[in-house]
């Protein structure tokens, strides 16, 4: 009690000292341990951090080149990349000898704080991002869901959700209905809000699903704005029929989810979207490619010269659907996502397509629900909230599966986890590169260090992990985001509100030459033909 009163007497003195000698924002930045901040208690400690960092002696890897060099960072920006940089003693030096120094990962496909199927995803813009940083991802692009069809209302809602962000992020925008107001709002999103991509759901009948007429209007509008059209490709009408069929057969458990939406329905919707995009002559991005059926449609279109981007996700590359037949409902339900995890063989084929360049980059479709939320579907698989985790595991699992196995090179790894995403969404080389002038979003990966995945040690709010017990080689030992060391020595220190919204301009490289192709098409028509009316 005596100590308490002494502290109380000191508080006015401390306040005066702080007023006379304020802390420098550049050298004393408030950090919060992610494990202590999930409630509303706030930060409970301070940490000094240098705004100047030298990463010494590592192999610097970009998508086009690798070299042994030092990387000097100042005030959140890469200032120099060259061998043997000399600095003064007050600079923080990180020894990266024998390790790879690479751009931080960019996850192109996440759903944080998303309201879906009667629930809201358990990870918000703080917990999901904190976990991502621990896994080497330093930026992600989340999907804004309109509010009653309104893009502006949806955007404002997500701006509010993202206020506690601890790393950089961008937005895609979903389109769930069509009218003149939506068309006008798309223009506002592109020209004023920094959104350059719009997603169309061909699944989820009765909620998000759009028909072909709406998709056509959306593709035309995207083309005119220089925005990338994205599709969730499953035939929603056929899925609805498949769900009814499973229920009639008495199949109500998680296995019914996979059986009701087989690969053929993903292939059909992918082919249809690709052909409509060809008809409009606009680029198309197919999200979460989960099957050989969809991948082959993408391969065929790309071979013909069409501008199609195929995005596999970690769960589709690594998992197989045997888990959905597990007798434990709670175990099986954690793997329910859409499109579903496919039978063994699909993942291997997707890995080969990724290695060959048929598929271009890897996302996660991170959309987490806890066991209680998943249990809403006991007795009816249609009510199981769809989604799995991946933001924290992506960089490790892709390295172990694709690089450590010899399927791709280290430079290819940087391309599919970071650089290609930055190029597609028009933020390269600010992001996705270790170049002078690029943002200091950097990871240091030790190829000789191992990792193990567990729900007991991950940094999500959810109580399960679909990669529980997975181990492998290649561990992200250090993550630097915005010039701050946020992950080091297995400790995560992050600041709510430190993340920045990254505006993404329209007309990425995917649109180069579209106007010339249109002109060539028009000149090939040999129409209209002048005919006599007599």
XYZ file of C-alpha atoms in Angstrom:
534
model
C 0.000 0.000 0.000
C 2.903 2.348 0.841
C 4.392 1.673 -2.642
C 1.079 2.550 -4.251
C 0.965 5.962 -2.579
C 4.586 6.653 -3.571
C 3.737 5.924 -7.196
C 0.725 8.217 -6.988
C 2.986 11.047 -5.761
C 5.356 10.484 -8.699
C 2.682 10.692 -11.428
C 2.512 14.545 -11.532
C 6.325 14.721 -11.754
C 6.386 12.207 -14.618
C 3.727 14.203 -16.462
C 5.799 17.388 -16.182
C 8.944 15.619 -17.426
C 7.102 14.187 -20.426
C 5.760 17.622 -21.282
C 9.244 19.135 -21.119
C 10.994 16.248 -22.919
C 8.530 14.555 -25.293
C 9.462 11.176 -26.765
C 10.667 11.236 -30.367
C 8.211 9.370 -32.581
C 10.998 8.101 -34.820
C 13.025 6.465 -32.058
C 10.447 5.437 -29.473
C 7.534 3.629 -31.046
C 4.827 1.865 -29.099
C 4.747 -1.869 -29.671
C 2.120 -4.341 -28.574
C 2.695 -8.051 -28.147
C -0.003 -9.685 -30.274
C -0.698 -12.313 -27.617
C -1.650 -9.601 -25.112
C -3.718 -7.323 -27.290
C -6.602 -9.456 -28.540
C -8.845 -7.963 -25.872
C -9.344 -4.260 -25.193
C -6.610 -3.911 -22.573
C -4.324 -2.013 -24.938
C -0.547 -1.832 -24.930
C 1.238 -2.276 -21.644
C 4.878 -1.598 -22.543
C 7.129 0.636 -24.626
C 10.013 -0.350 -26.869
C 12.693 1.729 -28.551
C 13.387 0.924 -32.158
C 15.894 2.356 -34.583
C 14.619 3.804 -37.848
C 17.904 2.729 -39.453
C 18.726 -0.942 -40.066
C 21.510 -2.734 -41.899
C 20.934 -6.329 -43.032
C 24.399 -7.710 -43.586
C 25.827 -10.578 -45.601
C 22.660 -12.291 -46.826
C 21.689 -13.460 -50.292
C 19.326 -10.788 -51.580
C 16.670 -12.373 -53.779
C 14.391 -10.596 -56.233
C 12.179 -12.216 -58.852
C 14.740 -11.453 -61.550
C 18.070 -11.825 -59.739
C 19.896 -12.869 -56.575
C 23.202 -11.659 -55.146
C 25.126 -11.553 -51.877
C 24.721 -7.975 -50.657
C 23.887 -5.777 -47.702
C 20.580 -3.917 -47.453
C 20.437 -0.543 -45.718
C 17.068 0.765 -44.522
C 16.236 4.242 -43.340
C 12.841 5.611 -42.279
C 10.896 2.726 -43.810
C 12.575 2.806 -47.215
C 15.378 0.772 -48.782
C 18.252 3.222 -49.300
C 21.036 0.959 -50.568
C 21.560 -2.593 -51.817
C 25.238 -3.397 -52.353
C 28.115 -5.356 -50.835
C 30.038 -4.170 -47.772
C 27.965 -1.191 -46.648
C 29.646 0.629 -43.729
C 27.529 2.190 -40.991
C 28.062 3.850 -37.618
C 27.769 1.985 -34.322
C 24.302 3.349 -33.519
C 22.684 1.506 -36.472
C 20.894 -1.776 -35.798
C 22.753 -4.523 -37.668
C 21.162 -7.891 -38.510
C 23.518 -10.669 -39.606
C 21.927 -12.600 -42.492
C 24.960 -14.670 -43.457
C 23.870 -17.968 -45.018
C 20.248 -16.807 -45.229
C 17.949 -15.385 -47.896
C 16.857 -11.741 -47.752
C 13.619 -11.390 -49.722
C 10.659 -9.066 -50.214
C 7.929 -9.634 -47.663
C 5.090 -11.785 -48.897
C 1.942 -10.246 -50.381
C -1.217 -12.300 -49.890
C -3.665 -11.427 -52.695
C -6.702 -13.137 -51.174
C -7.965 -12.718 -47.589
C -11.203 -12.193 -45.693
C -10.751 -10.460 -42.315
C -13.682 -9.319 -40.160
C -16.018 -10.570 -42.884
C -19.695 -11.185 -42.191
C -20.597 -14.451 -43.884
C -23.142 -17.272 -43.470
C -24.540 -15.888 -40.223
C -21.140 -15.359 -38.585
C -18.177 -13.024 -38.717
C -14.698 -14.359 -39.323
C -12.825 -14.732 -36.044
C -9.698 -12.934 -37.288
C -9.926 -9.178 -37.658
C -7.512 -6.730 -39.248
C -5.238 -6.850 -36.210
C -5.097 -10.542 -35.326
C -4.965 -11.759 -38.914
C -2.261 -9.289 -39.865
C -0.211 -9.992 -36.725
C -0.242 -13.696 -37.607
C 0.721 -12.896 -41.191
C 3.740 -10.894 -40.042
C 4.916 -13.815 -37.908
C 4.799 -15.903 -41.079
C 6.627 -13.458 -43.348
C 3.717 -11.751 -45.126
C 3.954 -7.958 -44.953
C 0.941 -6.923 -47.058
C -2.403 -8.418 -48.036
C -5.374 -7.462 -50.173
C -8.762 -8.013 -48.556
C -12.194 -8.197 -50.170
C -14.666 -5.429 -49.385
C -18.218 -6.766 -49.308
C -20.897 -4.209 -50.283
C -23.572 -3.263 -47.770
C -26.972 -3.965 -49.343
C -25.253 -3.747 -52.716
C -23.703 -0.346 -51.984
C -19.988 -0.188 -52.779
C -19.515 3.110 -50.923
C -21.163 1.817 -47.761
C -19.085 -1.351 -47.958
C -15.898 0.645 -48.432
C -16.609 2.860 -45.422
C -17.391 -0.187 -43.291
C -14.047 -1.765 -44.179
C -12.142 1.466 -43.570
C -13.526 1.294 -40.039
C -12.672 -2.412 -39.676
C -9.078 -1.732 -40.747
C -8.305 1.038 -38.252
C -6.293 -1.318 -36.013
C -4.213 -2.696 -38.867
C -0.591 -3.446 -38.012
C 0.685 -3.952 -41.573
C 0.003 -2.541 -45.024
C -3.105 -3.642 -46.889
C -5.191 -2.952 -49.968
C -8.768 -3.652 -51.022
C -10.533 -5.564 -53.769
C -14.252 -4.822 -54.136
C -16.981 -7.435 -54.569
C -19.922 -6.774 -56.910
C -23.143 -8.467 -55.809
C -25.793 -6.681 -57.899
C -25.956 -4.381 -60.889
C -27.557 -1.009 -61.604
C -26.443 2.438 -62.696
C -25.491 3.389 -59.145
C -23.141 0.411 -58.857
C -21.579 1.358 -62.202
C -20.994 4.920 -60.980
C -19.617 3.708 -57.670
C -17.119 1.446 -59.451
C -15.709 4.550 -61.090
C -15.412 6.281 -57.708
C -13.651 3.261 -56.217
C -11.050 3.269 -58.994
C -10.498 7.003 -59.376
C -10.782 8.117 -55.753
C -10.359 5.117 -53.421
C -7.384 3.245 -54.872
C -9.227 0.024 -55.767
C -8.295 -1.535 -59.111
C -10.036 -4.938 -58.965
C -13.616 -6.164 -58.689
C -14.746 -9.666 -57.779
C -17.785 -11.457 -59.184
C -19.145 -14.550 -57.423
C -20.553 -17.184 -59.764
C -21.476 -19.214 -56.640
C -23.501 -18.664 -53.420
C -26.952 -18.583 -54.982
C -29.307 -16.296 -53.112
C -26.575 -14.112 -51.620
C -23.431 -13.112 -53.560
C -24.032 -14.915 -56.837
C -24.316 -12.942 -60.088
C -25.742 -14.148 -63.381
C -24.091 -13.953 -66.797
C -25.828 -10.700 -67.720
C -24.453 -8.964 -64.622
C -21.025 -10.501 -65.197
C -20.992 -9.158 -68.754
C -21.855 -5.652 -67.578
C -19.173 -5.885 -64.912
C -16.511 -7.070 -67.350
C -17.247 -4.177 -69.695
C -17.085 -1.648 -66.868
C -13.840 -3.115 -65.530
C -12.279 -2.843 -68.976
C -13.269 0.804 -69.371
C -11.792 1.645 -65.947
C -8.592 -0.376 -66.339
C -9.652 -2.495 -63.375
C -9.046 -6.238 -63.122
C -12.128 -8.462 -63.094
C -11.904 -11.401 -60.688
C -14.191 -14.431 -60.455
C -15.050 -17.067 -57.894
C -15.710 -19.755 -60.466
C -18.310 -22.365 -59.512
C -21.691 -22.877 -61.171
C -23.957 -21.640 -58.402
C -27.185 -23.035 -59.875
C -25.670 -26.504 -60.213
C -24.158 -26.318 -56.721
C -27.601 -25.505 -55.337
C -28.978 -28.576 -57.108
C -26.087 -30.672 -55.798
C -26.780 -29.566 -52.249
C -30.431 -30.569 -52.540
C -29.388 -33.936 -53.937
C -27.055 -34.642 -50.998
C -29.689 -33.709 -48.425
C -32.230 -35.971 -50.155
C -29.691 -38.807 -49.920
C -29.304 -38.186 -46.202
C -25.735 -36.906 -46.559
C -25.690 -34.012 -44.099
C -22.069 -34.043 -42.860
C -18.994 -32.157 -44.176
C -18.429 -34.742 -46.911
C -21.692 -33.539 -48.452
C -20.064 -30.164 -49.050
C -17.453 -31.648 -51.400
C -19.888 -34.030 -53.056
C -22.363 -31.242 -53.828
C -19.865 -29.096 -55.752
C -17.550 -31.424 -57.735
C -14.619 -30.249 -59.892
C -16.717 -30.277 -63.077
C -18.743 -27.331 -61.737
C -15.572 -25.357 -61.078
C -14.284 -26.199 -64.546
C -17.547 -25.169 -66.211
C -17.704 -21.789 -64.459
C -14.014 -21.116 -65.127
C -14.483 -21.853 -68.832
C -17.597 -19.680 -69.014
C -15.921 -16.713 -67.319
C -12.842 -17.054 -69.526
C -14.928 -17.091 -72.691
C -16.971 -14.071 -71.636
C -13.768 -12.193 -70.782
C -12.457 -13.104 -74.241
C -15.655 -11.817 -75.824
C -15.210 -8.470 -74.019
C -11.402 -8.606 -74.479
C -10.478 -7.810 -70.903
C -8.042 -9.512 -68.492
C -9.461 -11.973 -65.964
C -8.199 -13.194 -62.593
C -9.532 -16.568 -61.394
C -9.328 -16.779 -57.613
C -8.629 -19.947 -55.584
C -8.109 -22.422 -58.425
C -8.742 -25.743 -56.662
C -9.063 -28.365 -59.398
C -7.411 -29.823 -62.468
C -10.609 -28.967 -64.345
C -10.244 -25.235 -63.702
C -6.479 -25.251 -64.163
C -6.748 -26.869 -67.598
C -9.214 -24.203 -68.753
C -6.739 -21.518 -67.654
C -3.864 -23.319 -69.386
C -5.844 -23.562 -72.623
C -6.769 -19.871 -72.562
C -3.243 -18.706 -71.777
C -1.838 -20.853 -74.556
C -4.157 -19.088 -76.979
C -2.826 -15.729 -75.808
C -5.647 -14.689 -73.509
C -4.711 -12.643 -70.437
C -5.793 -14.914 -67.610
C -4.312 -15.003 -64.121
C -4.738 -18.223 -62.132
C -4.417 -18.077 -58.348
C -4.090 -21.350 -56.432
C -4.283 -21.186 -52.635
C -2.169 -23.056 -50.104
C -4.994 -25.374 -49.018
C -5.612 -26.450 -52.624
C -1.928 -27.102 -53.230
C -1.330 -29.191 -50.100
C -4.506 -30.730 -48.674
C -6.831 -33.434 -49.982
C -10.481 -34.109 -49.271
C -10.001 -37.276 -47.200
C -10.286 -35.095 -44.078
C -13.919 -34.345 -44.902
C -14.813 -38.001 -44.337
C -13.345 -38.033 -40.808
C -15.921 -39.420 -38.311
C -15.304 -36.460 -35.972
C -17.597 -33.686 -37.213
C -15.592 -30.915 -35.562
C -12.368 -32.112 -37.188
C -13.933 -32.502 -40.625
C -15.822 -29.189 -40.493
C -12.676 -27.132 -40.044
C -11.716 -28.055 -43.653
C -14.946 -26.858 -45.276
C -14.242 -24.104 -47.796
C -15.409 -23.202 -51.313
C -14.486 -24.392 -53.831
C -13.855 -27.503 -51.759
C -10.531 -29.136 -51.055
C -10.240 -31.752 -53.801
C -9.262 -35.404 -53.979
C -5.610 -36.421 -53.896
C -3.974 -35.668 -57.244
C -5.484 -32.250 -57.822
C -2.991 -30.565 -55.493
C -0.017 -32.229 -57.164
C -1.261 -31.100 -60.578
C -1.716 -27.542 -59.307
C 1.841 -27.548 -57.943
C 3.137 -28.603 -61.369
C 1.082 -25.867 -63.045
C 2.466 -23.304 -60.614
C 6.027 -24.453 -61.314
C 5.406 -24.253 -65.076
C 3.906 -20.754 -64.953
C 0.397 -21.840 -65.917
C -0.671 -20.451 -62.514
C 0.969 -17.202 -61.488
C 0.832 -16.522 -57.731
C -0.248 -18.097 -54.442
C -2.930 -16.766 -52.089
C -4.631 -18.196 -49.016
C -8.339 -17.320 -49.046
C -7.782 -16.901 -45.295
C -11.306 -16.920 -43.818
C -11.302 -18.335 -40.294
C -14.107 -19.486 -38.029
C -13.675 -21.166 -34.666
C -15.080 -24.533 -33.603
C -18.257 -23.003 -32.176
C -18.988 -21.196 -35.416
C -18.265 -24.268 -37.543
C -20.651 -26.250 -35.310
C -23.558 -24.194 -36.696
C -23.585 -26.771 -39.486
C -24.073 -29.886 -37.364
C -26.831 -31.795 -39.151
C -26.624 -29.660 -42.328
C -23.324 -29.063 -44.124
C -24.880 -26.092 -45.944
C -24.752 -24.129 -42.669
C -21.049 -24.713 -41.938
C -19.298 -21.342 -42.374
C -16.863 -21.765 -45.272
C -13.190 -20.987 -44.769
C -9.738 -22.089 -43.603
C -6.596 -20.400 -42.289
C -3.391 -19.661 -44.182
C -2.002 -16.134 -43.701
C 0.634 -17.232 -41.185
C 1.551 -20.521 -42.887
C 1.684 -19.560 -46.580
C 5.326 -18.500 -46.875
C 6.632 -21.502 -44.938
C 4.501 -24.113 -46.678
C 5.164 -22.782 -50.171
C 8.911 -22.766 -49.509
C 8.890 -26.310 -48.125
C 6.594 -27.669 -50.846
C 7.934 -25.868 -53.884
C 11.543 -24.772 -53.183
C 12.904 -27.311 -50.706
C 11.489 -30.056 -52.932
C 13.260 -28.633 -55.988
C 10.119 -27.759 -57.985
C 10.959 -24.052 -58.302
C 13.929 -21.732 -57.776
C 14.411 -19.172 -55.024
C 13.738 -16.356 -57.490
C 10.514 -18.063 -58.585
C 9.502 -18.255 -54.926
C 9.791 -14.477 -54.632
C 7.782 -14.088 -57.829
C 4.830 -16.270 -56.772
C 4.649 -15.049 -53.157
C 5.267 -11.331 -53.665
C 6.450 -9.774 -56.931
C 3.776 -11.016 -59.322
C 1.037 -9.854 -56.970
C 2.645 -6.397 -56.823
C 2.851 -6.290 -60.624
C -0.724 -7.490 -61.210
C -2.150 -4.922 -58.815
C 0.167 -2.163 -60.037
C 2.200 -1.422 -56.901
C 5.583 -2.700 -58.140
C 8.374 -1.823 -57.365
C 7.142 -0.022 -54.274
C 6.155 -3.494 -53.083
C 7.440 -6.900 -54.111
C 11.096 -5.957 -54.533
C 14.315 -5.252 -52.665
C 15.421 -2.256 -54.689
C 16.531 1.253 -53.813
C 13.357 3.252 -53.151
C 11.154 0.236 -52.407
C 9.273 0.003 -49.110
C 11.311 -1.754 -46.427
C 9.058 -4.828 -46.231
C 11.629 -7.587 -45.937
C 11.968 -11.115 -44.596
C 15.053 -13.112 -43.684
C 14.521 -16.820 -44.308
C 16.855 -19.524 -43.042
C 16.659 -22.521 -45.401
C 18.352 -24.754 -42.810
C 15.914 -23.975 -40.006
C 12.738 -25.992 -39.469
C 9.201 -24.951 -38.618
C 6.269 -26.690 -36.956
C 2.651 -25.580 -37.175
C 0.302 -25.811 -34.208
C -2.883 -24.131 -33.027
C -1.164 -23.780 -29.652
C 1.533 -21.521 -31.064
C -0.073 -19.785 -34.050
C -1.079 -16.153 -33.695
C -4.703 -16.347 -34.855
C -7.740 -16.055 -32.654
C -9.144 -19.328 -33.945
C -8.758 -22.511 -31.875
C -7.926 -24.823 -34.806
C -5.445 -25.001 -37.661
C -5.927 -27.043 -40.832
C -2.146 -27.615 -40.994
C -1.910 -28.878 -37.410
C 1.351 -30.773 -36.858
C 2.872 -29.970 -40.263
C 6.650 -29.553 -40.223
C 9.180 -28.550 -42.843
C 12.362 -26.734 -43.718
C 12.748 -23.034 -44.364
C 11.788 -20.671 -41.564
C 11.183 -16.932 -41.612
C 13.399 -15.782 -38.755
C 12.959 -12.022 -39.162
C 10.180 -9.873 -40.580
C 10.641 -6.164 -41.217
C 7.480 -4.217 -42.081
C 7.596 -0.542 -42.917
C 11.180 -0.430 -41.724
C 10.373 -1.865 -38.270
C 11.468 -5.256 -37.003
C 8.179 -6.896 -36.038
C 9.219 -10.570 -35.857
C 12.550 -11.689 -34.441
C 13.712 -14.479 -32.111
C 10.212 -15.969 -32.271
C 8.798 -12.796 -30.720
C 6.063 -10.745 -32.365
C 5.811 -7.054 -31.602
C 3.279 -5.066 -33.561
C 1.486 -1.741 -33.356
C -2.270 -1.427 -33.885
C -2.768 1.371 -36.379
C 0.733 1.124 -37.882
C -0.505 -0.427 -41.120
C -1.092 1.812 -44.126
C -3.778 1.558 -46.776
C -2.027 1.108 -50.114
C -3.855 2.647 -53.051
C -3.546 0.590 -56.227
C -3.807 2.483 -59.536
C -5.644 1.112 -62.588
C -4.236 -0.120 -65.897
C -1.610 -2.600 -64.760
C 0.644 -4.329 -67.286
C -2.185 -6.769 -68.054
C -3.907 -3.986 -69.996
C -0.921 -3.168 -72.202
C -1.929 -3.490 -75.848
C -5.641 -4.098 -75.201
C -6.537 -1.045 -77.281
C -4.454 -2.323 -80.208
C -6.169 -5.722 -80.021
C -9.552 -3.991 -80.084
C -8.558 -1.975 -83.138
C -7.359 -5.106 -84.907
C -10.658 -6.831 -84.128
C -12.698 -3.946 -85.499
C -10.649 -3.813 -88.675
C -11.168 -7.549 -89.191
C -14.960 -7.362 -89.205
C -15.338 -6.094 -92.761
C -18.655 -4.686 -91.603
C -21.054 -3.045 -91.812
C -21.567 -3.978 -95.451
C -23.127 -1.292 -97.610
C -26.159 -2.776 -99.322
C -28.682 -1.423 -101.690
C -32.182 -1.067 -100.287
C -33.786 -1.278 -103.717
